[in-house]
Tab-separated table of C-alpha atoms in Angstrom:
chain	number	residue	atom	x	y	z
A	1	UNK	CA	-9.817	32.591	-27.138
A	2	UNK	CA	-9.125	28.768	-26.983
A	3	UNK	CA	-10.589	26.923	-29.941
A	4	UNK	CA	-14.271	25.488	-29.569
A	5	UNK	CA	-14.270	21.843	-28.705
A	6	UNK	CA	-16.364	19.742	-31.091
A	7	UNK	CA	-19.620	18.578	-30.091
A	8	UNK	CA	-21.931	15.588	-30.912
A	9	UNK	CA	-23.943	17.647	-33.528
A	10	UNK	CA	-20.000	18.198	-35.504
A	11	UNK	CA	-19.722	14.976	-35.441
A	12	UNK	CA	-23.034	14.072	-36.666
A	13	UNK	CA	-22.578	16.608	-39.417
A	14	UNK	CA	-19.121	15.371	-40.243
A	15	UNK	CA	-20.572	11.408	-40.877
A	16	UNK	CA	-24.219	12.784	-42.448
A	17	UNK	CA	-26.121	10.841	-39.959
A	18	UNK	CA	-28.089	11.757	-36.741
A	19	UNK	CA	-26.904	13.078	-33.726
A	20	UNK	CA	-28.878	9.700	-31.744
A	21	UNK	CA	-26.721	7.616	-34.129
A	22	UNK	CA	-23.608	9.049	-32.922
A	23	UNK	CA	-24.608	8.493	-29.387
A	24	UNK	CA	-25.527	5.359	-30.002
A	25	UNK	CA	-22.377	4.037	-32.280
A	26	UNK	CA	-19.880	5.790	-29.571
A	27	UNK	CA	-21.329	4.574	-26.555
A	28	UNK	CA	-21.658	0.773	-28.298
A	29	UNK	CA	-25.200	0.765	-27.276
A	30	UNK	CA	-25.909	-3.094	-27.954
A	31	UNK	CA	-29.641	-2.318	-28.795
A	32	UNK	CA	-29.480	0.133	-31.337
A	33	UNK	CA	-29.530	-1.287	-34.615
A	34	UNK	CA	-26.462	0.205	-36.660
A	35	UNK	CA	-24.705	-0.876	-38.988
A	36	UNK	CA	-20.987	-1.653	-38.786
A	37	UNK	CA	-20.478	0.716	-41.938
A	38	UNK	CA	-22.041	3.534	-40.322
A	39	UNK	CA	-20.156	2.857	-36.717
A	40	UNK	CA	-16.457	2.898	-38.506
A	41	UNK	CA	-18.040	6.249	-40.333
A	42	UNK	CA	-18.760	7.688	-37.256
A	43	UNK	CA	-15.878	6.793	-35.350
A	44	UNK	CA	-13.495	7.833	-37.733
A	45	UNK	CA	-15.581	11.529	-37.696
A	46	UNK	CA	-15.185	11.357	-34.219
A	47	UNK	CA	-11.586	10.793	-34.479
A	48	UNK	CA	-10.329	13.597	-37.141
A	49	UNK	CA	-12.570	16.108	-35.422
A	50	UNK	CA	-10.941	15.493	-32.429
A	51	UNK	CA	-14.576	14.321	-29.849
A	52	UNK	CA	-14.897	11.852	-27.145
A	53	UNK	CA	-18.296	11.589	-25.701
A	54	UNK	CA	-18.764	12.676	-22.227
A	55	UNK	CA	-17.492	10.235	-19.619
A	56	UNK	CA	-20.294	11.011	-17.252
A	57	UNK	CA	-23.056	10.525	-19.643
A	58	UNK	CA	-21.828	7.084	-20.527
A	59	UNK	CA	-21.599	6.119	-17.358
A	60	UNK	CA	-25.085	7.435	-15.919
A	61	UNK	CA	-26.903	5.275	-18.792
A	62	UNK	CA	-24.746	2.391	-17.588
A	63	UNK	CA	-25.321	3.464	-14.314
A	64	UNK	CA	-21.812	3.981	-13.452
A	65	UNK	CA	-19.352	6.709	-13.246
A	66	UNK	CA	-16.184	5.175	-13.793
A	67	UNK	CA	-15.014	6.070	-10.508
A	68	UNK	CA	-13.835	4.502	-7.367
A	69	UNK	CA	-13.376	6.365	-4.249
A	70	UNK	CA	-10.240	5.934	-1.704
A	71	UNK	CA	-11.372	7.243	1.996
A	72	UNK	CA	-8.245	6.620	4.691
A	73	UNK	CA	-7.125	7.939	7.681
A	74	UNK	CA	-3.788	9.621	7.096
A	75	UNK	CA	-2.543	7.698	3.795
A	76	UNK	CA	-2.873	10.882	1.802
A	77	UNK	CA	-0.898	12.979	3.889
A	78	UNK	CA	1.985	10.602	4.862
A	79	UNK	CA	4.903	9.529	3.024
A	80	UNK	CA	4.872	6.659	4.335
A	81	UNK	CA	2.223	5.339	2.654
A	82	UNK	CA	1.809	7.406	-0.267
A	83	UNK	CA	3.203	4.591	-2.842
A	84	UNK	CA	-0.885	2.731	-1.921
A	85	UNK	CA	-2.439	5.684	-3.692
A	86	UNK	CA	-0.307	5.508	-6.904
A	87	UNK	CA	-0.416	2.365	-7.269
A	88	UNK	CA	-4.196	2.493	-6.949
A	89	UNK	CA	-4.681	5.435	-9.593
A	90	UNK	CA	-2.006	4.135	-12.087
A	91	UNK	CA	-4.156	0.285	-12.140
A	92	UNK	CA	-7.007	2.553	-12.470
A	93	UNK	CA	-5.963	4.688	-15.482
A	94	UNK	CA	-4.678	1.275	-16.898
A	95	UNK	CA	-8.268	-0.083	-16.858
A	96	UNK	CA	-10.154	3.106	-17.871
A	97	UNK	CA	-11.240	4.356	-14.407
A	98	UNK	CA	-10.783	6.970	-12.044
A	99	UNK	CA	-9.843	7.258	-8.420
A	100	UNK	CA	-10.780	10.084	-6.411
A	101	UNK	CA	-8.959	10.846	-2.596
A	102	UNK	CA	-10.688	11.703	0.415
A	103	UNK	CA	-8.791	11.702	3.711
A	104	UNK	CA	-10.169	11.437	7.047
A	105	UNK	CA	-7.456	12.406	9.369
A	106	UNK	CA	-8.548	10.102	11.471
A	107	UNK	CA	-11.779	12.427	12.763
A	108	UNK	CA	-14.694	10.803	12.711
A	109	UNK	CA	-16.908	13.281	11.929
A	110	UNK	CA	-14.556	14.112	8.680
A	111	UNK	CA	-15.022	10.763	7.874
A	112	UNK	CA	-18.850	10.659	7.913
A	113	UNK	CA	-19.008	13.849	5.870
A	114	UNK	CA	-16.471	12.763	2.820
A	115	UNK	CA	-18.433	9.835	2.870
A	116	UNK	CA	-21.711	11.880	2.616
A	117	UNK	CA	-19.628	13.525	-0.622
A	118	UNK	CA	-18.379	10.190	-2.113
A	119	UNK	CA	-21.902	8.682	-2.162
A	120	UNK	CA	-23.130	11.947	-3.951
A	121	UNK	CA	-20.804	12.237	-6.274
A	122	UNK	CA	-22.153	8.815	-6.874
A	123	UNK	CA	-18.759	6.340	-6.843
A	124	UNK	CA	-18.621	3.259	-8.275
A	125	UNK	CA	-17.012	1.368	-5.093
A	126	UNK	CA	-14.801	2.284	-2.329
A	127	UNK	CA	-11.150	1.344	-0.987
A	128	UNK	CA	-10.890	1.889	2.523
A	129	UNK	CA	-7.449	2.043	3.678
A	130	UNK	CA	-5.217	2.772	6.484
A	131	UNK	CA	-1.703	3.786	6.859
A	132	UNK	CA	-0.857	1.133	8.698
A	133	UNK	CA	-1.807	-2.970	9.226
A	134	UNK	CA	-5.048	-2.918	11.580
A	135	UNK	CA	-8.028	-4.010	12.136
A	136	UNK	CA	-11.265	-1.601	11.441
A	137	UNK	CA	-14.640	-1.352	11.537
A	138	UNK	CA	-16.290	-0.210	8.063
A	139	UNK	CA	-18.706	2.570	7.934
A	140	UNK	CA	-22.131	1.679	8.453
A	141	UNK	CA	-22.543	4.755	5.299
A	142	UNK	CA	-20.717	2.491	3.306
A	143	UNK	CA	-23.209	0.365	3.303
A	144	UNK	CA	-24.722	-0.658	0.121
A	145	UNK	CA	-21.329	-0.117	-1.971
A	146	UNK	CA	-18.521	-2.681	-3.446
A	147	UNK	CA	-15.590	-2.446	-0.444
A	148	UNK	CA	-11.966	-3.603	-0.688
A	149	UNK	CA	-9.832	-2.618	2.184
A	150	UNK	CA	-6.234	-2.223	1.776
A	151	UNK	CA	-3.731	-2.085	4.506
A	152	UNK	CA	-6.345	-3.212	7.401
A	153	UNK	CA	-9.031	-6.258	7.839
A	154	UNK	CA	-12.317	-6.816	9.376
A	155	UNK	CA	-12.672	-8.621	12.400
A	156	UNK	CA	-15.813	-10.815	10.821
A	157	UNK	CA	-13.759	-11.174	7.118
A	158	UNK	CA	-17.248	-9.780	5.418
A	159	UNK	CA	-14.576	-7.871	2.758
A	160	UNK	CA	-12.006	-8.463	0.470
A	161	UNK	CA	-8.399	-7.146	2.129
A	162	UNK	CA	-5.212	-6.810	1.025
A	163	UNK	CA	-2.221	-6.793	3.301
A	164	UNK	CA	1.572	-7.114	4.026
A	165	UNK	CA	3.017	-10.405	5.392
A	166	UNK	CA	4.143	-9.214	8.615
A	167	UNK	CA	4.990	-13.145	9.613
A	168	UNK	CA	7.155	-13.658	6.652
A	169	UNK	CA	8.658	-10.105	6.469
A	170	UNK	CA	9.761	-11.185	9.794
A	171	UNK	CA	11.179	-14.593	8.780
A	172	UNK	CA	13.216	-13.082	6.123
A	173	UNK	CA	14.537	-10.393	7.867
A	174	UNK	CA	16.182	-12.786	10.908
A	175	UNK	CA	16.810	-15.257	8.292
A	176	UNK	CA	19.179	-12.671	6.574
A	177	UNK	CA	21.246	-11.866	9.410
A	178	UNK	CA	21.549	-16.225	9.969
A	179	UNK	CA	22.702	-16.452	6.558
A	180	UNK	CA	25.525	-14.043	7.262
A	181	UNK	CA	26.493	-16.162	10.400
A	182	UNK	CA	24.940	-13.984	13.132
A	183	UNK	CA	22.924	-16.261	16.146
A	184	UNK	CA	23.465	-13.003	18.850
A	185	UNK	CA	20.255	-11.504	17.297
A	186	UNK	CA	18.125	-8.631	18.957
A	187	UNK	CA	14.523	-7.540	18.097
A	188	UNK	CA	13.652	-3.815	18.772
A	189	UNK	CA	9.689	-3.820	18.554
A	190	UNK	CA	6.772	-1.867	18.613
A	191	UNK	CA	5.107	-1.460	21.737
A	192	UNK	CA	1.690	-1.412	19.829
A	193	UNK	CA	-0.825	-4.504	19.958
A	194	UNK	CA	-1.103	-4.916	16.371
A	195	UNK	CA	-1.163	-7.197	13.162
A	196	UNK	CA	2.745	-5.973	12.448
A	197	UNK	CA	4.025	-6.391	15.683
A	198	UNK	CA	2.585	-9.500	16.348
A	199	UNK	CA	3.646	-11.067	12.935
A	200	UNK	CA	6.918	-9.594	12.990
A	201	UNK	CA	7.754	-11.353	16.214
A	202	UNK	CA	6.634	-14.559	14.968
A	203	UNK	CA	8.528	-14.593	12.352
A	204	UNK	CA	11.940	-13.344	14.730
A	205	UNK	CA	10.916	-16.653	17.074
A	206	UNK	CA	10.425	-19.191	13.981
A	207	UNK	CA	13.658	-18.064	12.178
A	208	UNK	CA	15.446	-18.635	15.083
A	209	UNK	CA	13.778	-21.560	15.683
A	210	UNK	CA	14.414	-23.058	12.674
A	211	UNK	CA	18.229	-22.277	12.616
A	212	UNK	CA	18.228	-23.802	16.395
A	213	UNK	CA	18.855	-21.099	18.161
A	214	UNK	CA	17.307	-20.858	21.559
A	215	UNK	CA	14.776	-17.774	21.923
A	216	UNK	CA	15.502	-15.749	24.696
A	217	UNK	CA	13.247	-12.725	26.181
A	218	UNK	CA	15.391	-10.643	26.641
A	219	UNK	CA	16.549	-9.624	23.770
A	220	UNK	CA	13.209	-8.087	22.636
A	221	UNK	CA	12.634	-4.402	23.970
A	222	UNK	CA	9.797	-2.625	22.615
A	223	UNK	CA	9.017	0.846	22.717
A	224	UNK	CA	7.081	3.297	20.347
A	225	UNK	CA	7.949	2.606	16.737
A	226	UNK	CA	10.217	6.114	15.736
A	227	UNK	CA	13.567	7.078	15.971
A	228	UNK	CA	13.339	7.908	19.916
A	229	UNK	CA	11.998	4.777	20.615
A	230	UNK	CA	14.714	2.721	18.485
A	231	UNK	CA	17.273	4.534	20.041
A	232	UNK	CA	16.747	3.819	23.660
A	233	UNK	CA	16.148	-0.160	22.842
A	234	UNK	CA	19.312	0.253	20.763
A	235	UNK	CA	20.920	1.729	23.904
A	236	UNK	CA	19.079	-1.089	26.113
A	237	UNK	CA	20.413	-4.337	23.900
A	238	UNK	CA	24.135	-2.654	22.819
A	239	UNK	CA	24.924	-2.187	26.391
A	240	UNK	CA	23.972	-5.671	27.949
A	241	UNK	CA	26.461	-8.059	28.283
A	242	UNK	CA	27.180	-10.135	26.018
A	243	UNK	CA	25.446	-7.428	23.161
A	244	UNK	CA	23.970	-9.088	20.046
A	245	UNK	CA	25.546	-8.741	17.383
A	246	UNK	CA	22.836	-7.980	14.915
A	247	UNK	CA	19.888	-6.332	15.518
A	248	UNK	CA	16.198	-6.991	13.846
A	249	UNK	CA	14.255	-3.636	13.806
A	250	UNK	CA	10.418	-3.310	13.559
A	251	UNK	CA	10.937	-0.326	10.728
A	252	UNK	CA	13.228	1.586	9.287
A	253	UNK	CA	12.810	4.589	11.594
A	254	UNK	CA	13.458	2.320	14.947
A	255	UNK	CA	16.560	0.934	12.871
A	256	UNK	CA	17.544	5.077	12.288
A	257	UNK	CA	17.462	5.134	15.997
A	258	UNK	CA	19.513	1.818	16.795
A	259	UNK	CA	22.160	3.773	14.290
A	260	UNK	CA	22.047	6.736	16.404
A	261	UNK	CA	22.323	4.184	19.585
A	262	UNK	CA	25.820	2.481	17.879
A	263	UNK	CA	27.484	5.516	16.865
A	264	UNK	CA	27.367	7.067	20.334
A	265	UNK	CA	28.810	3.482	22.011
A	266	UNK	CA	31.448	3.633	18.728
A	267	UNK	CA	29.950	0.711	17.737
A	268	UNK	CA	30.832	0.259	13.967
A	269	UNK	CA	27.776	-0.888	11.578
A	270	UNK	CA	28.223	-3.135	9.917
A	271	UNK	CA	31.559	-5.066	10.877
A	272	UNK	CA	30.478	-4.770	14.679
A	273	UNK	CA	26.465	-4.347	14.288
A	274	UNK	CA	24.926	-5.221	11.581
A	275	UNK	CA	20.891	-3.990	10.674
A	276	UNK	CA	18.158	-5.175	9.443
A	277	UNK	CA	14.810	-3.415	9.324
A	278	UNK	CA	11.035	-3.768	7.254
A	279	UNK	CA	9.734	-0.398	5.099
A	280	UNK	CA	12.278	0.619	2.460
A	281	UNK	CA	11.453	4.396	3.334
A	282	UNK	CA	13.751	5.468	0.962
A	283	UNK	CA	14.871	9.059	2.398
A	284	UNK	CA	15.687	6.834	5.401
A	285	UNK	CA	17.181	3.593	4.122
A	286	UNK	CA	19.247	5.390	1.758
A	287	UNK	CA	20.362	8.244	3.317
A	288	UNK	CA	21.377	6.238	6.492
A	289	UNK	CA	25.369	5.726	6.279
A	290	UNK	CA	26.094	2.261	5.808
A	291	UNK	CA	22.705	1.879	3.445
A	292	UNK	CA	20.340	0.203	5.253
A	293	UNK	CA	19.363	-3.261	4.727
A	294	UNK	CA	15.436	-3.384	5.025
A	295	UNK	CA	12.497	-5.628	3.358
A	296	UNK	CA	10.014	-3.262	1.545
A	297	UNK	CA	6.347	-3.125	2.557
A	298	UNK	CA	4.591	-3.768	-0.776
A	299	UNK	CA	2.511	-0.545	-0.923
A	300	UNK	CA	2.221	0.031	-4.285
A	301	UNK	CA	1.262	-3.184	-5.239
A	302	UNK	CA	-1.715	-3.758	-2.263
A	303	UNK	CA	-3.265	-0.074	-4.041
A	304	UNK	CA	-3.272	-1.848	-7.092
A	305	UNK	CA	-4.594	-5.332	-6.545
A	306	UNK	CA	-6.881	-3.473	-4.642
A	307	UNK	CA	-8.472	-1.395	-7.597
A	308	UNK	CA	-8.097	-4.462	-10.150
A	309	UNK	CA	-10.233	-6.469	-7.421
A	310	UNK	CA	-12.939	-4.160	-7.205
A	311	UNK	CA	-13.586	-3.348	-10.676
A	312	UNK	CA	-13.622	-6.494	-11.536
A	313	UNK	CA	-16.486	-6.878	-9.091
A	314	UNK	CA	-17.933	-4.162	-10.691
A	315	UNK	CA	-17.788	-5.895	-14.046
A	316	UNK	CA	-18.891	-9.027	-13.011
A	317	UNK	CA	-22.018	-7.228	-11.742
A	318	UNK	CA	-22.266	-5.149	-14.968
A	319	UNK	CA	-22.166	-8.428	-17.196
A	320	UNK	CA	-25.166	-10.299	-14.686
A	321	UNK	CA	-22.248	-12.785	-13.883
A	322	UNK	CA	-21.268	-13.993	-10.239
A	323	UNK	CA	-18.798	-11.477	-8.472
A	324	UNK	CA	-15.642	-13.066	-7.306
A	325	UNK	CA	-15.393	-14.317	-4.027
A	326	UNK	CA	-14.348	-12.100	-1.036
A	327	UNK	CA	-10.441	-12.846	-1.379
A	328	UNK	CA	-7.839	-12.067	1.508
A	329	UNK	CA	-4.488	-11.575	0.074
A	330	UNK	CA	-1.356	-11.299	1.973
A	331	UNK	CA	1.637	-9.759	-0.242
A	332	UNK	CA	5.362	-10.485	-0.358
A	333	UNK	CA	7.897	-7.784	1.274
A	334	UNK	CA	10.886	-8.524	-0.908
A	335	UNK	CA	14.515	-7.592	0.625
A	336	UNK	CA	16.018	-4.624	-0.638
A	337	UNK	CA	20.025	-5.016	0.071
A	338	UNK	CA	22.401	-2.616	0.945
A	339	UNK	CA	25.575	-2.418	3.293
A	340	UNK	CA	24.377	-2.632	7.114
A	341	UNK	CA	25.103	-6.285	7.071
A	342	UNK	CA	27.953	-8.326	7.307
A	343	UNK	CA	29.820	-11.140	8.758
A	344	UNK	CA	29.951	-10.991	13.054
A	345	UNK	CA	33.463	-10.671	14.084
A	346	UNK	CA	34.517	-13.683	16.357
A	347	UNK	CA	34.848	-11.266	19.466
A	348	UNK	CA	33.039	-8.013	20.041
A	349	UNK	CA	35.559	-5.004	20.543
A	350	UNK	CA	34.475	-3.395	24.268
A	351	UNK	CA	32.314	-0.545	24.055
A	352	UNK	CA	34.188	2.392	23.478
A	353	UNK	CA	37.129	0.980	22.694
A	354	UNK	CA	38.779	2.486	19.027
């Protein structure tokens, strides 16, 4: 049989006071009148025995439960976005709180029951996340709960948000393939009407822009943002004449199929094509051959400014002091290098052509 864990009455026994005085001296209730003597006696009972008082309890006479919730749509069962959720629960532990998963699947009537279990299992707050940039509408069962959102805004701004900078990803990526001498730069986009594809072009037309280099239409093809899709813009911009001579991707699956694309036209990446792409999925960027050269969407760090933001709303509240102000932060995609870039050659080799 596994030993017997000690209980409040052991300790009580162990530091010759009353059980009520160990509650009290554990849980640093501020009322009760103990003194400091008696709190190190009890604490170091506590210790050599072995106790910790029940999390629950403490938090149900502070009225809190030391847990957060985080309700998405498909973050918990894609890889895509699975870094959010660790970095969430590590900035938790770090703080002395707990986050608990509960994944929609998109279905709204999933949704309205986990949310039915969150509030009864009585969370602290919520993150409500999605597994990728958007805009959503928050629960009306939220209602009445601290709410950060993390990958995704409100239309209205009502809640604190955390999200990538799709402009600047953009800018960097373009203003990569400049540095390296490349003008003859394609875009293979999303055909989706949202936050990333939007910013993402932005940033492709000012980095041009600002290296003067005339914008021209045609050298953006969208299509649906996986490998099928990047391979037949791939095929659409490496057979016009003259081809570009790098190519911006949306993500790092597109850029997969833009590889796919060059290798069937004999196109070598990177002394003939070079590649640039925004995710830093790493079963794709580094098991594409040349690495590929991509800026990485800063997951792990929105799931943990995320947490850090709510509980210290939650704190603020706890201590009767004003809450911070509903904050929209946009985080940094830094560039994560490998070898699908390089210098363009003066004159592009005809397709086919070994």
């Amino acid at each position: 049989m596994p030993p017997r864990k000690p209980t409040i009455r052991d300790v009580a026994h162990e530091a010759g006071v009353s059980v009520t005085t160990v509650s009290h001296a554990l849980n640093e209730v501020k009322t009760a009148r103990i003194k400091e003597e008696t709190r190190r006696r009890v604490e170091k009972a506590a210790e050599r025995l072995g106790y910790s008082p029940n999390g629950l309890a403490r938090g149900l006479r502070k009225q809190r439960s030391q847990t957060l919730a985080f309700l998405s749509d498909r973050i918990v069962t894609t890889p895509y976005a699975g870094q959010i959720i660790l970095g969430a629960q590590e900035k938790a532990a770090e703080l002395g709180w707990v986050v608990t998963l509960y994944s929609t699947g998109e279905n709204p009537e999933v949704e309205q029951r986990e949310i039915r279990t969150l509030v009864e299992n009585q969370v602290d707050g919520v993150l409500y996340g999605a597994w990728y940039h958007r805009q959503v509408t928050v629960p009306p069962g939220l209602s009445g709960l601290p709410v950060v959102l993390v990958d995704c805004v409100t239309e209205d701004g009502s809640f604190s948000s955390v999200v990538p900078d799709e402009y600047g990803s953009g800018l960097s990526a373009v203003q990569e393939l400049i540095d390296h001498g490349h003008r003859d730069i394609g875009f293979v986009t999303n055909v989706d009407d949202i936050p990333a594809t939007r910013g993402r072009l932005q940033g492709y037309q000012d980095s041009l822009r600002d290296a003067g280099i005339t914008f021209d239409s045609s050298m953006v093809v969208a299509d649906v943002s996986e490998t099928l899709g990047g391979y037949r813009t791939g095929l659409k911009l490496l057979t016009r004449s003259p081809r570009p001579s790098a190519i911006f991707a949306y993500n790092d699956r597109m850029a997969m199929g833009v590889y796919r694309a060059a290798y069937e036209l004999n196109i070598r990446i990177p002394r003939e094509l070079s590649v640039v792409s925004i995710d830093n999925q790493d079963i794709i960027a580094d098991g594409l051959y040349p690495g590929l050269t991509t800026l990485a969407l800063p997951h792990y760090e929105m799931g943990a400014w995320a947490v850090d933001h709510l509980i210290g709303r939650l704190r603020a509240q706890d201590a009767h002091e004003p809450e911070p102000p509903v904050e929209h932060v946009v985080l940094s995609c830094p560039i994560v290098r490998r070898h699908s870039i390089a210098a363009p050659l003066s004159a592009p080799r005809p397709i086919g052509d070994w």
